[in-house]
Short mmCIF file of N, CA, C and O in Angstrom, two decimals:
data_model
loop_
_atom_site.label_atom_id
_atom_site.label_comp_id
_atom_site.label_asym_id
_atom_site.label_seq_id
_atom_site.Cartn_x
_atom_site.Cartn_y
_atom_site.Cartn_z
N UNK H 1 2.40 -20.01 75.34
CA UNK H 1 2.38 -19.61 76.72
C UNK H 1 1.63 -18.29 76.89
O UNK H 1 0.81 -18.15 77.77
N UNK H 2 1.91 -17.34 76.02
CA UNK H 2 1.31 -16.02 76.18
C UNK H 2 -0.15 -16.02 75.77
O UNK H 2 -0.96 -15.32 76.36
N UNK H 3 -0.52 -16.81 74.77
CA UNK H 3 -1.89 -16.82 74.30
C UNK H 3 -2.87 -17.29 75.38
O UNK H 3 -3.88 -16.63 75.61
N UNK H 4 -2.63 -18.43 76.06
CA UNK H 4 -3.57 -18.83 77.11
C UNK H 4 -3.63 -17.82 78.26
O UNK H 4 -4.70 -17.59 78.83
N UNK H 5 -2.51 -17.21 78.59
CA UNK H 5 -2.50 -16.21 79.65
C UNK H 5 -3.36 -15.01 79.27
O UNK H 5 -4.19 -14.54 80.05
N UNK H 6 -3.19 -14.51 78.05
CA UNK H 6 -3.98 -13.38 77.58
C UNK H 6 -5.45 -13.75 77.51
O UNK H 6 -6.33 -12.94 77.84
N UNK H 7 -5.76 -14.96 77.06
CA UNK H 7 -7.15 -15.40 76.96
C UNK H 7 -7.80 -15.45 78.34
O UNK H 7 -8.94 -15.02 78.53
N UNK H 8 -7.07 -15.95 79.34
CA UNK H 8 -7.61 -16.01 80.70
C UNK H 8 -7.83 -14.62 81.28
O UNK H 8 -8.81 -14.38 81.98
N UNK H 9 -6.92 -13.71 80.98
CA UNK H 9 -7.08 -12.34 81.48
C UNK H 9 -8.31 -11.70 80.85
O UNK H 9 -9.10 -11.04 81.53
N UNK H 10 -8.48 -11.89 79.54
CA UNK H 10 -9.64 -11.29 78.88
C UNK H 10 -10.95 -11.90 79.37
O UNK H 10 -11.96 -11.22 79.41
N UNK H 11 -10.94 -13.17 79.72
CA UNK H 11 -12.15 -13.79 80.25
C UNK H 11 -12.49 -13.24 81.63
O UNK H 11 -13.66 -13.10 81.98
N UNK H 12 -11.47 -12.95 82.43
CA UNK H 12 -11.72 -12.49 83.79
C UNK H 12 -12.16 -11.03 83.82
O UNK H 12 -12.86 -10.62 84.73
N UNK H 13 -11.78 -10.25 82.83
CA UNK H 13 -12.18 -8.85 82.78
C UNK H 13 -13.62 -8.77 82.27
O UNK H 13 -13.96 -9.36 81.26
N UNK H 14 -14.42 -8.04 82.97
CA UNK H 14 -15.84 -7.91 82.60
C UNK H 14 -16.01 -6.71 81.66
O UNK H 14 -16.28 -5.61 82.08
N UNK H 15 -15.82 -6.95 80.38
CA UNK H 15 -15.99 -5.91 79.38
C UNK H 15 -17.21 -6.26 78.54
O UNK H 15 -17.30 -7.34 77.98
N UNK H 16 -18.14 -5.32 78.47
CA UNK H 16 -19.33 -5.54 77.66
C UNK H 16 -19.03 -5.14 76.23
O UNK H 16 -18.38 -4.15 75.96
N UNK H 17 -19.55 -5.92 75.33
CA UNK H 17 -19.34 -5.58 73.92
C UNK H 17 -20.30 -4.46 73.54
O UNK H 17 -21.27 -4.16 74.21
N UNK H 18 -19.97 -3.83 72.42
CA UNK H 18 -20.78 -2.72 71.94
C UNK H 18 -22.21 -3.18 71.66
O UNK H 18 -23.17 -2.47 71.95
N UNK H 19 -22.37 -4.39 71.09
CA UNK H 19 -23.70 -4.89 70.79
C UNK H 19 -24.51 -5.10 72.06
O UNK H 19 -25.72 -4.83 72.08
N UNK H 20 -23.89 -5.57 73.12
CA UNK H 20 -24.60 -5.77 74.37
C UNK H 20 -25.06 -4.44 74.95
O UNK H 20 -26.17 -4.32 75.46
N UNK H 21 -24.21 -3.44 74.87
CA UNK H 21 -24.56 -2.12 75.41
C UNK H 21 -25.71 -1.52 74.62
O UNK H 21 -26.67 -1.00 75.19
N UNK H 22 -25.65 -1.59 73.29
CA UNK H 22 -26.72 -1.03 72.45
C UNK H 22 -28.03 -1.79 72.66
O UNK H 22 -29.09 -1.18 72.68
N UNK H 23 -27.95 -3.10 72.82
CA UNK H 23 -29.17 -3.88 73.04
C UNK H 23 -29.81 -3.50 74.36
O UNK H 23 -31.03 -3.37 74.47
N UNK H 24 -29.00 -3.28 75.37
CA UNK H 24 -29.53 -2.90 76.67
C UNK H 24 -30.13 -1.49 76.60
O UNK H 24 -31.16 -1.21 77.18
N UNK H 25 -29.48 -0.59 75.89
CA UNK H 25 -29.97 0.78 75.79
C UNK H 25 -31.22 0.88 74.93
O UNK H 25 -32.03 1.76 75.12
N UNK H 26 -31.37 -0.02 73.97
CA UNK H 26 -32.53 0.07 73.09
C UNK H 26 -33.82 -0.32 73.80
O UNK H 26 -34.90 0.04 73.36
N UNK H 27 -33.72 -1.02 74.91
CA UNK H 27 -34.92 -1.38 75.65
C UNK H 27 -35.46 -0.20 76.44
O UNK H 27 -36.64 -0.17 76.78
N UNK H 28 -34.62 0.74 76.76
CA UNK H 28 -35.07 1.92 77.49
C UNK H 28 -35.65 2.93 76.51
O UNK H 28 -34.98 3.36 75.58
N UNK H 29 -36.89 3.33 76.73
CA UNK H 29 -37.52 4.33 75.88
C UNK H 29 -37.20 5.70 76.46
O UNK H 29 -37.45 5.97 77.62
N UNK H 30 -36.61 6.54 75.64
CA UNK H 30 -36.31 7.88 76.10
C UNK H 30 -36.88 8.88 75.12
O UNK H 30 -37.01 8.60 73.93
N UNK H 31 -37.20 10.03 75.63
CA UNK H 31 -37.74 11.07 74.76
C UNK H 31 -36.58 11.69 73.98
O UNK H 31 -35.47 11.79 74.50
N UNK H 32 -36.83 12.08 72.75
CA UNK H 32 -35.75 12.65 71.95
C UNK H 32 -35.28 13.98 72.55
O UNK H 32 -36.09 14.82 72.93
N UNK H 33 -33.99 14.13 72.64
CA UNK H 33 -33.43 15.37 73.16
C UNK H 33 -32.96 16.24 72.00
O UNK H 33 -33.24 15.97 70.83
N UNK H 34 -32.27 17.30 72.33
CA UNK H 34 -31.82 18.25 71.33
C UNK H 34 -30.97 17.59 70.26
O UNK H 34 -31.13 17.85 69.06
N UNK H 35 -30.05 16.71 70.67
CA UNK H 35 -29.15 16.07 69.72
C UNK H 35 -29.89 15.11 68.80
O UNK H 35 -29.53 14.97 67.64
N UNK H 36 -30.90 14.44 69.31
CA UNK H 36 -31.69 13.55 68.47
C UNK H 36 -32.47 14.35 67.42
O UNK H 36 -32.64 13.91 66.29
N UNK H 37 -32.98 15.50 67.82
CA UNK H 37 -33.79 16.30 66.90
C UNK H 37 -32.95 17.04 65.87
O UNK H 37 -33.27 17.04 64.69
N UNK H 38 -31.88 17.69 66.32
CA UNK H 38 -31.16 18.61 65.45
C UNK H 38 -29.71 18.23 65.17
O UNK H 38 -29.01 18.97 64.49
N UNK H 39 -29.27 17.10 65.68
CA UNK H 39 -27.86 16.74 65.55
C UNK H 39 -27.39 16.61 64.12
O UNK H 39 -26.35 17.16 63.74
N UNK H 40 -28.14 15.88 63.28
CA UNK H 40 -27.73 15.67 61.89
C UNK H 40 -27.74 16.98 61.11
O UNK H 40 -26.86 17.24 60.29
N UNK H 41 -28.74 17.82 61.37
CA UNK H 41 -28.84 19.10 60.67
C UNK H 41 -27.67 20.00 61.03
O UNK H 41 -27.07 20.63 60.15
N UNK H 42 -27.34 20.06 62.29
CA UNK H 42 -26.22 20.91 62.72
C UNK H 42 -24.90 20.37 62.17
O UNK H 42 -24.04 21.13 61.73
N UNK H 43 -24.72 19.05 62.16
CA UNK H 43 -23.51 18.45 61.61
C UNK H 43 -23.38 18.76 60.12
O UNK H 43 -22.31 19.15 59.65
N UNK H 44 -24.47 18.60 59.38
CA UNK H 44 -24.43 18.86 57.94
C UNK H 44 -24.17 20.34 57.66
O UNK H 44 -23.36 20.69 56.80
N UNK H 45 -24.85 21.24 58.39
CA UNK H 45 -24.66 22.67 58.13
C UNK H 45 -23.24 23.10 58.52
O UNK H 45 -22.64 23.93 57.84
N UNK H 46 -22.70 22.55 59.58
CA UNK H 46 -21.33 22.88 59.96
C UNK H 46 -20.33 22.39 58.93
O UNK H 46 -19.36 23.08 58.62
N UNK H 47 -20.56 21.20 58.40
CA UNK H 47 -19.66 20.67 57.37
C UNK H 47 -19.72 21.52 56.11
O UNK H 47 -18.69 21.84 55.51
N UNK H 48 -20.93 21.90 55.71
CA UNK H 48 -21.08 22.75 54.51
C UNK H 48 -20.40 24.10 54.73
O UNK H 48 -19.71 24.62 53.85
N UNK H 49 -20.57 24.67 55.92
CA UNK H 49 -19.94 25.95 56.23
C UNK H 49 -18.42 25.85 56.11
O UNK H 49 -17.78 26.73 55.53
N UNK H 50 -17.84 24.79 56.66
CA UNK H 50 -16.38 24.64 56.60
C UNK H 50 -15.89 24.46 55.17
O UNK H 50 -14.88 25.05 54.79
N UNK H 51 -16.60 23.67 54.39
CA UNK H 51 -16.19 23.46 52.99
C UNK H 51 -16.27 24.78 52.22
O UNK H 51 -15.34 25.14 51.48
N UNK H 52 -17.36 25.52 52.41
CA UNK H 52 -17.50 26.80 51.70
C UNK H 52 -16.43 27.79 52.16
O UNK H 52 -15.84 28.51 51.34
N UNK H 53 -16.16 27.82 53.46
CA UNK H 53 -15.13 28.74 53.96
C UNK H 53 -13.77 28.41 53.36
O UNK H 53 -13.03 29.33 52.95
N UNK H 54 -13.42 27.13 53.26
CA UNK H 54 -12.14 26.76 52.66
C UNK H 54 -12.12 27.07 51.17
O UNK H 54 -11.09 27.52 50.63
N UNK H 55 -13.22 26.85 50.48
CA UNK H 55 -13.26 27.16 49.05
C UNK H 55 -13.08 28.65 48.81
O UNK H 55 -12.33 29.06 47.91
N UNK H 56 -13.77 29.47 49.58
CA UNK H 56 -13.63 30.92 49.42
C UNK H 56 -12.21 31.34 49.76
O UNK H 56 -11.60 32.16 49.04
N UNK H 57 -11.66 30.79 50.81
CA UNK H 57 -10.31 31.16 51.21
C UNK H 57 -9.29 30.79 50.15
O UNK H 57 -8.43 31.59 49.78
N UNK H 58 -9.38 29.58 49.64
CA UNK H 58 -8.38 29.12 48.66
C UNK H 58 -8.53 29.79 47.31
O UNK H 58 -7.55 29.89 46.57
N UNK H 59 -9.73 30.25 46.96
CA UNK H 59 -9.90 30.86 45.65
C UNK H 59 -9.78 32.38 45.69
O UNK H 59 -9.41 32.98 44.70
N UNK H 60 -10.05 33.02 46.79
CA UNK H 60 -10.08 34.47 46.84
C UNK H 60 -8.88 35.10 47.52
O UNK H 60 -8.75 36.32 47.53
N UNK H 61 -8.00 34.31 48.09
CA UNK H 61 -6.90 34.89 48.86
C UNK H 61 -5.80 35.44 47.96
O UNK H 61 -5.00 36.26 48.39
N UNK H 62 -5.75 35.01 46.72
CA UNK H 62 -4.78 35.55 45.78
C UNK H 62 -3.44 34.85 45.78
O UNK H 62 -2.45 35.40 45.30
N UNK H 63 -3.36 33.65 46.28
CA UNK H 63 -2.12 32.90 46.27
C UNK H 63 -2.03 32.15 44.94
O UNK H 63 -2.98 31.51 44.52
N UNK H 64 -0.86 32.23 44.30
CA UNK H 64 -0.65 31.44 43.09
C UNK H 64 -0.10 30.09 43.53
O UNK H 64 0.99 29.99 44.08
N UNK H 65 -0.89 29.06 43.31
CA UNK H 65 -0.58 27.76 43.91
C UNK H 65 0.48 26.98 43.14
O UNK H 65 1.13 26.11 43.69
N UNK H 66 0.70 27.28 41.86
CA UNK H 66 1.73 26.60 41.06
C UNK H 66 1.56 25.08 41.11
O UNK H 66 2.49 24.35 41.44
N UNK H 67 0.40 24.61 40.77
CA UNK H 67 0.14 23.18 40.87
C UNK H 67 0.74 22.38 39.72
O UNK H 67 1.07 21.23 39.88
N UNK H 68 0.88 22.99 38.55
CA UNK H 68 1.39 22.25 37.40
C UNK H 68 2.57 23.00 36.76
O UNK H 68 2.46 24.18 36.47
N UNK H 69 3.67 22.30 36.49
CA UNK H 69 4.81 22.95 35.84
C UNK H 69 4.70 22.99 34.32
O UNK H 69 5.61 23.45 33.65
N UNK H 70 3.59 22.50 33.76
CA UNK H 70 3.45 22.43 32.30
C UNK H 70 3.43 23.84 31.73
O UNK H 70 2.67 24.70 32.17
N UNK H 71 4.29 24.07 30.75
CA UNK H 71 4.38 25.37 30.11
C UNK H 71 5.38 26.30 30.76
O UNK H 71 5.75 27.31 30.18
N UNK H 72 5.83 26.02 31.95
CA UNK H 72 6.80 26.87 32.63
C UNK H 72 8.19 26.25 32.63
O UNK H 72 9.18 26.96 32.77
N UNK H 73 8.26 24.95 32.48
CA UNK H 73 9.56 24.25 32.51
C UNK H 73 9.96 23.97 31.05
O UNK H 73 9.21 23.36 30.31
N UNK H 74 11.15 24.43 30.69
CA UNK H 74 11.64 24.15 29.34
C UNK H 74 12.86 23.25 29.46
O UNK H 74 13.73 23.48 30.32
N UNK H 75 12.93 22.23 28.63
CA UNK H 75 14.09 21.32 28.72
C UNK H 75 15.36 21.99 28.20
O UNK H 75 15.33 22.85 27.33
N UNK H 76 16.49 21.60 28.77
CA UNK H 76 17.78 22.11 28.34
C UNK H 76 18.28 21.29 27.15
O UNK H 76 17.86 20.17 26.94
N UNK H 77 19.18 21.88 26.41
CA UNK H 77 19.76 21.19 25.27
C UNK H 77 20.63 20.05 25.77
O UNK H 77 21.31 20.14 26.79
N UNK H 78 20.61 18.94 25.03
CA UNK H 78 21.38 17.77 25.39
C UNK H 78 22.81 17.93 24.93
O UNK H 78 23.08 18.33 23.79
N UNK H 79 23.78 17.65 25.79
CA UNK H 79 25.20 17.78 25.45
C UNK H 79 25.79 16.38 25.30
O UNK H 79 25.84 15.61 26.25
N UNK H 80 26.27 16.05 24.09
CA UNK H 80 26.95 14.78 23.84
C UNK H 80 28.45 15.01 23.90
O UNK H 80 29.07 15.43 22.94
N UNK H 81 29.05 14.77 25.01
CA UNK H 81 30.49 14.95 25.14
C UNK H 81 31.15 13.66 25.53
O UNK H 81 30.72 12.81 26.13
#
């Protein structure tokens, strides 16, 4: 009962698929704007900046992270009672 109702609703709604929108937009010739020219470069440089900032912060801040307990944890003697 619910499946045919949902199918009819989806048919009645005029939603264009992503492929249809891209195909329609690809026919329009537009001149490259700022984002077309420099978008990838700005994205890459921003990503590199963030990674370097986090690396410097995590290595130079002086926090002892205690990632591994090896060598600091000693087992207790076993008691057979």
